[in-house]
Short mmCIF file of C-alpha atoms and ligand atoms in Angstrom, two decimals:
data_model
loop_
_atom_site.label_atom_id
_atom_site.label_comp_id
_atom_site.label_asym_id
_atom_site.label_seq_id
_atom_site.Cartn_x
_atom_site.Cartn_y
_atom_site.Cartn_z
CA MET O 1397 12.80 116.14 34.74
CA ALA O 1398 10.10 113.53 35.06
CA LEU O 1399 6.74 113.71 36.80
CA ILE O 1400 6.26 110.68 39.02
CA VAL O 1401 3.21 109.53 40.96
CA GLN O 1402 4.15 107.35 43.95
CA LYS O 1403 1.51 105.46 45.93
CA PHE O 1404 2.17 104.00 49.38
CA GLY O 1405 -0.23 101.41 50.79
CA GLY O 1406 -1.34 100.88 54.38
CA THR O 1407 1.65 98.89 55.67
CA SER O 1408 4.01 101.35 54.00
CA VAL O 1409 2.57 104.17 56.16
CA GLY O 1410 1.67 101.94 59.12
CA SER O 1411 3.79 103.77 61.72
CA ILE O 1412 5.62 107.08 62.20
CA GLU O 1413 8.83 105.24 61.42
CA ARG O 1414 7.41 104.02 58.11
CA ILE O 1415 6.09 107.50 57.28
CA GLN O 1416 9.60 108.89 57.87
CA ALA O 1417 10.96 106.24 55.50
CA VAL O 1418 8.41 107.26 52.86
CA ALA O 1419 9.46 110.90 53.30
CA ASP O 1420 13.10 109.89 52.73
CA ARG O 1421 12.16 108.01 49.58
CA VAL O 1422 10.22 111.01 48.26
CA ILE O 1423 13.11 113.36 49.05
CA ALA O 1424 15.47 111.04 47.15
CA SER O 1425 13.20 111.27 44.09
CA ARG O 1426 13.19 115.07 44.38
CA ALA O 1427 16.97 115.04 44.66
CA ALA O 1428 17.10 113.03 41.44
CA GLY O 1429 15.31 115.98 39.85
CA HIS O 1430 11.75 114.66 39.63
CA GLU O 1431 8.44 116.27 40.39
CA VAL O 1432 6.54 114.04 42.80
CA VAL O 1433 2.86 113.51 43.54
CA VAL O 1434 2.37 111.10 46.44
CA VAL O 1435 -0.82 109.14 47.11
CA VAL O 1436 -1.20 107.47 50.49
CA SER O 1437 -3.58 104.96 52.04
CA ALA O 1438 -4.74 105.00 55.64
CA MET O 1439 -2.39 103.39 58.19
CA SER O 1440 -2.75 99.61 58.01
CA GLY O 1441 -5.80 98.33 59.85
CA GLU O 1442 -7.37 101.79 60.14
CA THR O 1443 -10.06 101.39 57.45
CA ASP O 1444 -11.09 98.06 59.04
CA ARG O 1445 -11.18 99.69 62.48
CA LEU O 1446 -13.44 102.50 61.27
CA LEU O 1447 -15.69 99.97 59.52
CA ARG O 1448 -16.04 98.00 62.76
CA LEU O 1449 -16.98 101.14 64.69
CA ALA O 1450 -19.71 101.92 62.16
CA LYS O 1451 -21.06 98.38 62.26
CA GLU O 1452 -21.28 98.47 66.05
CA ILE O 1453 -23.94 101.12 65.52
CA ASP O 1454 -25.62 99.78 62.41
CA PRO O 1455 -24.76 96.64 60.39
CA HIS O 1456 -25.80 98.57 57.27
CA PRO O 1457 -24.69 102.14 57.94
CA HIS O 1458 -25.88 104.90 55.65
CA PRO O 1459 -23.46 104.92 52.69
CA ARG O 1460 -22.94 108.67 52.72
CA GLU O 1461 -22.00 108.72 56.40
CA LEU O 1462 -19.82 105.63 55.99
CA ASP O 1463 -17.81 107.52 53.37
CA ALA O 1464 -17.51 110.55 55.65
CA LEU O 1465 -16.06 108.18 58.26
CA LEU O 1466 -13.80 105.98 56.10
CA SER O 1467 -12.20 108.93 54.31
CA THR O 1468 -10.71 110.15 57.60
CA GLY O 1469 -8.08 107.39 57.59
CA GLU O 1470 -6.33 108.90 54.59
CA GLN O 1471 -6.68 112.43 55.93
CA VAL O 1472 -4.45 111.41 58.85
CA THR O 1473 -1.67 110.01 56.69
CA ILE O 1474 -1.53 112.88 54.16
CA ALA O 1475 -1.09 115.38 57.01
CA LEU O 1476 1.53 113.29 58.81
CA LEU O 1477 3.54 112.77 55.63
CA ALA O 1478 3.38 116.49 54.80
CA MET O 1479 4.68 117.26 58.31
CA ALA O 1480 7.46 114.70 57.96
CA LEU O 1481 8.57 116.18 54.64
CA GLN O 1482 8.41 119.76 55.93
CA HIS O 1483 10.36 118.78 59.05
CA LYS O 1484 13.06 117.35 56.79
CA GLY O 1485 13.17 120.63 54.85
CA GLN O 1486 11.09 119.60 51.84
CA SER O 1487 8.21 121.91 50.98
CA ALA O 1488 5.00 119.87 50.74
CA VAL O 1489 1.23 120.25 50.76
CA SER O 1490 -1.47 117.72 51.64
CA LEU O 1491 -4.74 117.61 49.69
CA THR O 1492 -7.90 115.64 50.35
CA GLY O 1493 -9.86 114.28 47.38
CA ALA O 1494 -12.23 117.24 47.62
CA GLN O 1495 -9.38 119.74 47.72
CA VAL O 1496 -7.77 118.45 44.49
CA PRO O 1497 -10.68 118.07 43.44
CA ILE O 1498 -11.20 114.46 42.33
CA GLU O 1499 -14.78 114.42 41.15
CA THR O 1500 -16.71 111.14 41.29
CA ASP O 1501 -20.22 109.88 40.63
CA THR O 1502 -22.60 109.54 43.57
CA ALA O 1503 -22.22 105.77 44.13
CA HIS O 1504 -21.12 106.00 47.76
CA ASN O 1505 -18.68 103.28 48.95
CA LYS O 1506 -17.82 102.31 45.35
CA ALA O 1507 -17.69 105.63 43.52
CA ARG O 1508 -16.10 106.03 40.11
CA ILE O 1509 -13.75 108.88 39.28
CA GLU O 1510 -15.26 111.09 36.57
CA ARG O 1511 -12.96 114.09 36.42
CA ILE O 1512 -9.73 115.32 37.97
CA ASP O 1513 -8.90 119.00 37.90
CA GLY O 1514 -5.11 119.20 37.76
CA THR O 1515 -4.86 123.00 38.14
CA ARG O 1516 -4.08 123.09 41.84
CA LEU O 1517 -1.74 120.11 41.59
CA ARG O 1518 0.20 121.66 38.74
CA SER O 1519 0.66 125.02 40.41
CA ALA O 1520 1.85 123.40 43.65
CA LEU O 1521 4.34 121.29 41.67
CA ALA O 1522 5.50 124.37 39.78
CA ALA O 1523 6.13 126.03 43.15
CA GLY O 1524 8.51 123.21 44.03
CA GLN O 1525 6.19 121.44 46.42
CA VAL O 1526 5.66 117.73 46.84
CA VAL O 1527 1.89 117.21 46.58
CA ILE O 1528 0.39 114.55 48.84
CA VAL O 1529 -3.08 113.37 47.85
CA ALA O 1530 -5.43 111.26 49.99
CA GLY O 1531 -6.09 107.97 48.24
CA PHE O 1532 -9.44 106.15 48.07
CA GLN O 1533 -11.60 109.29 48.19
CA GLY O 1534 -13.30 111.85 45.99
CA VAL O 1535 -16.14 114.32 46.01
CA THR O 1536 -19.45 114.47 44.15
CA ALA O 1537 -20.51 117.46 42.06
CA SER O 1538 -22.66 118.53 45.01
CA GLY O 1539 -19.80 118.36 47.51
CA ASP O 1540 -20.36 115.04 49.29
CA ILE O 1541 -17.34 112.90 50.18
CA THR O 1542 -17.20 109.52 48.41
CA THR O 1543 -14.86 106.52 48.59
CA LEU O 1544 -13.76 104.29 45.74
CA GLY O 1545 -14.09 100.79 47.22
CA ARG O 1546 -11.51 98.74 49.13
CA GLY O 1547 -8.03 99.09 47.69
CA GLY O 1548 -9.13 102.33 46.00
CA SER O 1549 -5.90 104.23 46.61
CA ASP O 1550 -4.37 102.30 43.71
CA THR O 1551 -7.04 103.80 41.47
CA THR O 1552 -6.45 107.32 42.83
CA ALA O 1553 -2.77 106.98 41.95
CA VAL O 1554 -3.27 105.65 38.43
CA ALA O 1555 -6.04 108.18 37.69
CA LEU O 1556 -3.80 111.04 38.85
CA ALA O 1557 -0.96 109.72 36.72
CA ALA O 1558 -3.31 109.63 33.72
CA ALA O 1559 -4.72 113.12 34.38
CA LEU O 1560 -1.26 114.66 34.84
CA GLN O 1561 0.25 112.57 32.04
CA ALA O 1562 2.89 111.46 34.50
CA ASP O 1563 5.93 109.60 33.23
CA GLU O 1564 5.50 106.82 35.75
CA CYS O 1565 3.13 105.50 38.38
CA ALA O 1566 4.93 103.59 41.13
CA ILE O 1567 2.80 101.52 43.51
CA TYR O 1568 4.82 100.86 46.68
CA THR O 1569 3.50 98.01 48.80
CA ASP O 1570 4.55 95.21 51.18
CA VAL O 1571 5.62 92.76 48.45
CA ASP O 1572 8.38 93.46 45.93
CA GLY O 1573 6.24 93.03 42.84
CA ILE O 1574 3.47 91.01 41.25
CA TYR O 1575 3.93 87.29 41.72
CA THR O 1576 2.71 84.20 39.89
CA THR O 1577 0.32 83.82 42.82
CA ASP O 1578 -0.11 85.38 46.26
CA PRO O 1579 3.28 84.74 47.93
CA ARG O 1580 1.47 84.42 51.27
CA ILE O 1581 -0.19 81.22 50.03
CA GLU O 1582 2.64 79.76 47.95
CA SER O 1583 6.19 80.56 49.06
CA ARG O 1584 7.50 79.20 45.77
CA ALA O 1585 5.68 81.95 43.84
CA ARG O 1586 7.93 83.85 41.45
CA ARG O 1587 8.09 87.60 40.92
CA LEU O 1588 7.22 88.58 37.35
CA ASP O 1589 9.39 91.19 35.61
CA ARG O 1590 6.40 92.29 33.61
CA ILE O 1591 2.76 91.45 33.13
CA THR O 1592 0.28 92.68 30.50
CA TYR O 1593 -2.62 94.97 31.43
CA GLU O 1594 -4.99 92.27 30.23
CA GLU O 1595 -3.52 89.57 32.46
CA MET O 1596 -3.33 91.87 35.47
CA LEU O 1597 -6.93 92.90 34.90
CA GLU O 1598 -7.99 89.24 35.03
CA MET O 1599 -5.76 88.50 38.04
CA ALA O 1600 -7.16 91.50 39.94
CA SER O 1601 -10.79 90.84 39.11
CA LEU O 1602 -10.34 87.16 40.03
CA GLY O 1603 -9.10 88.10 43.49
CA ALA O 1604 -5.40 89.15 43.44
CA LYS O 1605 -5.71 92.24 45.62
CA VAL O 1606 -2.21 93.56 44.91
CA LEU O 1607 -3.88 96.11 42.60
CA GLN O 1608 -7.51 97.24 42.66
CA THR O 1609 -9.25 96.10 39.45
CA ARG O 1610 -10.30 99.62 38.51
CA SER O 1611 -6.75 100.90 38.74
CA VAL O 1612 -5.74 98.37 36.09
CA GLU O 1613 -8.69 99.42 33.89
CA PHE O 1614 -7.52 103.02 34.16
CA ALA O 1615 -3.93 102.08 33.42
CA MET O 1616 -4.99 100.07 30.37
CA ASN O 1617 -7.35 102.72 28.99
CA TYR O 1618 -4.90 105.59 29.40
CA ARG O 1619 -1.73 103.55 28.78
CA VAL O 1620 -0.22 104.48 32.14
CA PRO O 1621 2.93 102.44 32.82
CA VAL O 1622 2.51 101.07 36.35
CA ARG O 1623 5.31 99.57 38.41
CA VAL O 1624 4.60 97.60 41.60
CA LEU O 1625 7.50 97.78 44.07
CA SER O 1626 8.36 97.17 47.71
CA SER O 1627 8.55 100.19 50.00
CA PHE O 1628 10.80 98.12 52.29
CA THR O 1629 13.49 96.93 49.89
CA ASP O 1630 15.01 98.16 46.64
CA GLY O 1631 14.46 96.22 43.45
CA PRO O 1632 13.02 96.39 39.95
CA GLY O 1633 9.47 95.32 40.93
CA THR O 1634 6.99 94.38 38.22
CA LEU O 1635 6.03 96.53 35.25
CA VAL O 1636 2.41 96.38 34.08
CA THR O 1637 2.41 97.21 30.39
CA SER O 1638 0.78 96.57 27.03
CA GLU O 1639 3.79 94.76 25.66
CA GLU O 1640 3.45 91.07 25.23
CA ASN O 1641 6.57 89.02 25.25
CA ASN O 1642 5.28 86.59 22.65
CA MET O 1643 8.40 84.52 22.31
CA GLU O 1644 8.28 83.51 25.91
CA ALA O 1645 4.55 83.73 26.63
CA PRO O 1646 4.00 80.87 29.06
CA ARG O 1647 0.78 78.91 28.88
CA VAL O 1648 -0.24 80.19 32.29
CA SER O 1649 1.17 83.38 33.84
CA GLY O 1650 -0.50 83.30 37.22
CA ILE O 1651 -2.99 81.74 39.62
CA ALA O 1652 -5.61 83.90 41.30
CA PHE O 1653 -8.14 82.98 43.95
CA SER O 1654 -11.04 84.54 45.76
CA ARG O 1655 -12.60 83.64 49.09
CA ASN O 1656 -15.30 86.24 48.61
CA GLU O 1657 -17.67 83.69 47.04
CA ALA O 1658 -20.93 81.98 47.86
CA LYS O 1659 -23.12 79.61 45.91
CA ILE O 1660 -26.90 79.39 45.59
CA THR O 1661 -28.81 76.49 44.03
CA VAL O 1662 -32.47 76.60 43.08
CA VAL O 1663 -33.49 72.96 43.14
CA ALA O 1664 -35.90 71.36 40.65
CA VAL O 1665 -37.31 74.38 38.83
CA PRO O 1666 -39.48 73.80 35.75
CA ASP O 1667 -37.17 73.82 32.69
CA ARG O 1668 -38.84 76.28 30.35
CA PRO O 1669 -37.92 79.46 28.42
CA GLY O 1670 -37.44 82.46 30.68
CA ILE O 1671 -36.35 80.54 33.75
CA ALA O 1672 -32.85 82.05 33.93
CA HIS O 1673 -34.33 85.50 33.68
CA ALA O 1674 -36.99 84.74 36.29
CA ILE O 1675 -34.28 83.63 38.74
CA LEU O 1676 -31.49 86.12 38.01
CA GLY O 1677 -33.59 89.18 37.11
CA PRO O 1678 -34.60 89.97 40.71
CA VAL O 1679 -31.02 89.35 41.89
CA SER O 1680 -29.52 91.86 39.48
CA ALA O 1681 -32.36 94.28 40.20
CA ALA O 1682 -31.06 94.28 43.79
CA ASN O 1683 -27.64 95.30 42.46
CA ILE O 1684 -26.08 91.94 43.31
CA ASN O 1685 -23.42 90.69 40.92
CA VAL O 1686 -23.85 87.14 39.67
CA ASP O 1687 -20.65 85.44 38.58
CA VAL O 1688 -20.44 81.77 37.57
CA ILE O 1689 -23.74 80.26 36.37
CA LEU O 1690 -24.60 76.61 35.88
CA GLN O 1691 -27.82 75.05 34.63
CA ASN O 1692 -28.05 71.28 34.61
CA VAL O 1693 -29.77 69.15 31.97
CA SER O 1694 -33.35 68.62 32.89
CA GLU O 1695 -34.91 65.44 34.15
CA ASP O 1696 -38.69 65.13 33.88
CA GLY O 1697 -38.88 68.77 32.81
CA LYS O 1698 -37.13 69.98 35.99
CA THR O 1699 -33.64 71.36 36.37
CA ASP O 1700 -31.25 72.65 39.06
CA PHE O 1701 -29.98 76.19 38.59
CA THR O 1702 -26.80 77.21 40.42
CA PHE O 1703 -24.88 80.50 40.51
CA THR O 1704 -22.31 82.32 42.62
CA VAL O 1705 -22.44 85.77 44.24
CA GLU O 1706 -20.04 87.69 46.45
CA ARG O 1707 -20.12 86.35 49.99
CA ASN O 1708 -21.21 89.68 51.45
CA ASP O 1709 -24.28 89.65 49.17
CA PHE O 1710 -25.18 86.06 50.08
CA ASP O 1711 -27.83 86.75 52.75
CA ARG O 1712 -29.66 89.24 50.57
CA ALA O 1713 -29.49 86.99 47.50
CA LEU O 1714 -30.79 83.98 49.43
CA GLN O 1715 -33.71 85.98 50.77
CA ILE O 1716 -34.67 87.17 47.28
CA LEU O 1717 -34.37 83.64 45.88
CA ARG O 1718 -36.58 82.13 48.55
CA GLY O 1719 -39.38 84.42 47.37
CA VAL O 1720 -38.74 83.72 43.68
CA ALA O 1721 -38.49 79.95 44.19
CA ALA O 1722 -41.91 79.80 45.80
CA GLU O 1723 -43.41 81.62 42.81
CA LEU O 1724 -41.66 79.33 40.34
CA GLY O 1725 -42.63 76.15 42.13
CA ALA O 1726 -39.03 75.10 42.81
CA ALA O 1727 -38.45 72.30 45.32
CA ASP O 1728 -35.85 74.12 47.43
CA VAL O 1729 -33.18 76.85 47.57
CA ARG O 1730 -29.80 75.85 48.97
CA GLY O 1731 -26.90 78.08 49.87
CA ASP O 1732 -23.23 77.39 50.49
CA THR O 1733 -20.70 79.94 51.74
CA GLY O 1734 -17.89 77.40 52.10
CA ILE O 1735 -16.67 77.75 48.53
CA VAL O 1736 -13.86 79.59 46.76
CA LYS O 1737 -12.89 80.33 43.17
CA VAL O 1738 -9.46 79.41 41.84
CA SER O 1739 -8.39 80.64 38.40
CA VAL O 1740 -5.48 80.17 36.04
CA VAL O 1741 -4.69 83.21 33.89
CA GLY O 1742 -2.47 83.73 30.87
CA VAL O 1743 -2.50 85.35 27.43
CA GLY O 1744 -0.53 82.29 26.31
CA MET O 1745 -3.78 80.29 26.55
CA ARG O 1746 -4.84 81.74 23.22
CA SER O 1747 -2.18 79.75 21.44
CA HIS O 1748 -2.03 76.67 23.65
CA ALA O 1749 -4.69 73.99 23.71
CA GLY O 1750 -5.30 71.66 26.62
CA ILE O 1751 -4.91 74.06 29.54
CA ALA O 1752 -8.36 73.20 30.87
CA ALA O 1753 -7.64 69.48 30.62
CA SER O 1754 -4.34 69.88 32.53
CA MET O 1755 -6.08 71.97 35.16
CA PHE O 1756 -8.83 69.40 35.72
CA GLU O 1757 -6.33 66.55 35.75
CA THR O 1758 -4.22 68.30 38.39
CA LEU O 1759 -7.24 68.86 40.63
CA ALA O 1760 -8.43 65.28 40.10
CA LYS O 1761 -5.05 63.93 41.23
CA GLU O 1762 -5.48 65.87 44.47
CA ASN O 1763 -9.01 64.53 44.84
CA ILE O 1764 -10.49 68.00 44.65
CA ASN O 1765 -14.04 68.03 43.39
CA ILE O 1766 -14.86 70.77 40.87
CA GLN O 1767 -18.31 72.20 41.52
CA MET O 1768 -18.50 74.75 38.71
CA ILE O 1769 -16.35 75.87 35.79
CA SER O 1770 -16.19 79.07 33.80
CA THR O 1771 -13.81 80.09 31.04
CA SER O 1772 -12.89 83.09 28.94
CA GLU O 1773 -10.19 83.67 26.36
CA ILE O 1774 -7.36 84.05 28.85
CA LYS O 1775 -8.61 82.37 32.05
CA ILE O 1776 -10.23 79.25 33.44
CA SER O 1777 -11.94 79.39 36.83
CA VAL O 1778 -13.22 76.59 39.01
CA VAL O 1779 -15.40 76.72 42.09
CA ILE O 1780 -14.26 74.29 44.81
CA ALA O 1781 -14.73 73.75 48.55
CA GLU O 1782 -12.88 76.33 50.62
CA LYS O 1783 -10.85 73.73 52.53
CA TYR O 1784 -9.00 72.86 49.29
CA LEU O 1785 -7.93 76.42 48.46
CA GLU O 1786 -4.24 76.21 49.42
CA LEU O 1787 -3.87 72.69 48.05
CA ALA O 1788 -5.40 73.66 44.70
CA VAL O 1789 -3.31 76.83 44.33
CA ARG O 1790 -0.07 75.00 45.12
CA ALA O 1791 -0.82 72.00 42.92
CA LEU O 1792 -1.74 74.20 39.94
CA HIS O 1793 1.26 76.46 40.54
CA ALA O 1794 3.56 73.44 40.29
CA ALA O 1795 1.67 71.78 37.42
CA PHE O 1796 1.94 74.84 35.19
CA GLY O 1797 5.67 75.20 35.83
CA LEU O 1798 5.40 78.40 37.88
CA ASP O 1799 7.42 77.31 40.92
CA GLU O 1800 10.61 79.23 41.56
CA VAL O 1801 13.48 77.22 40.10
CA GLY O 1802 15.72 75.76 42.75
CA SER O 1803 13.09 75.88 45.51
P1 ADP H 887 -1.36 97.86 50.12
O1 ADP H 887 -1.82 98.08 51.51
O2 ADP H 887 0.04 98.30 49.89
O3 ADP H 887 -2.31 98.41 49.10
P2 ADP H 887 -2.44 95.20 49.66
O4 ADP H 887 -2.56 94.37 50.88
O5 ADP H 887 -3.67 95.85 49.15
O6 ADP H 887 -1.28 96.27 49.92
O7 ADP H 887 -1.81 94.35 48.46
C1 ADP H 887 -0.59 93.66 48.64
C2 ADP H 887 -0.88 92.19 48.96
O8 ADP H 887 -1.47 91.56 47.82
C3 ADP H 887 0.33 91.35 49.23
O9 ADP H 887 0.73 91.44 50.57
C4 ADP H 887 -0.11 89.94 48.84
O10 ADP H 887 -0.46 89.14 49.95
C5 ADP H 887 -1.37 90.16 48.01
N1 ADP H 887 -1.33 89.49 46.71
C6 ADP H 887 -2.32 88.73 46.19
N2 ADP H 887 -1.99 88.23 45.01
C7 ADP H 887 -0.74 88.67 44.73
C8 ADP H 887 0.15 88.48 43.64
N3 ADP H 887 -0.18 87.74 42.57
N4 ADP H 887 1.36 89.09 43.69
C9 ADP H 887 1.71 89.84 44.75
N5 ADP H 887 0.91 90.05 45.82
C10 ADP H 887 -0.31 89.48 45.82
N1 LIG H 888 -7.62 102.47 52.99
C1 LIG H 888 -8.43 101.87 51.94
C2 LIG H 888 -8.59 100.36 52.20
O1 LIG H 888 -8.08 99.85 53.18
C3 LIG H 888 -7.92 102.15 50.57
C4 LIG H 888 -6.57 101.56 50.25
O2 LIG H 888 -5.78 101.23 51.14
O3 LIG H 888 -6.27 101.43 49.06
O4 LIG H 888 -9.23 99.71 51.42
MG1 MG H 889 -4.14 97.69 48.32
#
């Protein structure tokens, strides 16, 4: 008998019909002799709807109250799924994050899981029940509801699988696995049979939202085997694992992209020691993440300093920089929200030279101007104008031999 954690995303519980289908799938796993813990998201669109309601009142709602609101989406689906299972004759119990309890830190809206007490889960399983846990939410030591950031139900599922030492963590979604790039952008994308934790971590953090980045961190740290599957069709899906298939390691395994980017340039600042700190210090003090950074060679002792931030932090970052620039005697501060980041990822890069050159050549052929570049051991990212996103992804997908054969 195996212990399986199954997670169903928003589309997979998007209607009563879909919830019934999930119940059937869970019952089939029980019939195969497995113990099952189910994690569900809110019905598709619900978290966005709640967010819009909050923002109608206040564009920056109080984080604690926002969590109290957003966590309700998952409370609906756990109860409905429990009812569906019970109605079909399967004993089941729904649990909110606080009822498990899944204890987190106090960083509302992006809380981190610190501890999971498996006692209640284990006794419910031992009593033959299917346990249904609300994804995306937890509780602080002092009893406040928290949420784990968008896509956080993935992390709930993997963290539960780690805490319970489950045999498998299955992530059911609306695509039948992890692809070489988002199949919604490139129809020739290919499903991967397996991908390493490392590569998936890069893909997720560079924008592939099929798994939340933190869920991959958890899976990697606790060696949880994760399989991404379709809840609509049967198939093998994609296994995320530590095993590298060295013999076949392609140069590039996937292309990721992110639209959640904005660029800020401080024009003509004096080029002297401490300038990067003077510019970026106040930005990081405001808890804004800086990503790609570029400092040009100086002319007449002046230089341009450019960096990217998440698009939702852009207004705040620009405001901070305007103040800083005046103090530093910079000529101007310019912002651009019409940019995106496109990245090629692959552990095979370690043993293959020339990936960057091929990437730049491919973009040059399409007349796409590269504004910024950043690299690490297993990825190369470029910042380009947003209007070239699809073109760049498709051109790179073809250039690195990722297109589905025969298409
Ligand atoms: P869920 O609601 O089930 O959590 P998400 O919308 O969060 O589903 O994630 C699934 C989506 O991720 C897919 O519909 C797909 O558009 C997108 N996606 C982005 N990159 C990839 C990729 N490399 N492989 C598969 N799906 C991807
Ligand atoms: N419902 C949350 C969201 O839409 C969490 C999740 O679906 O993973 O982000
Ligand atoms: Mg998701």
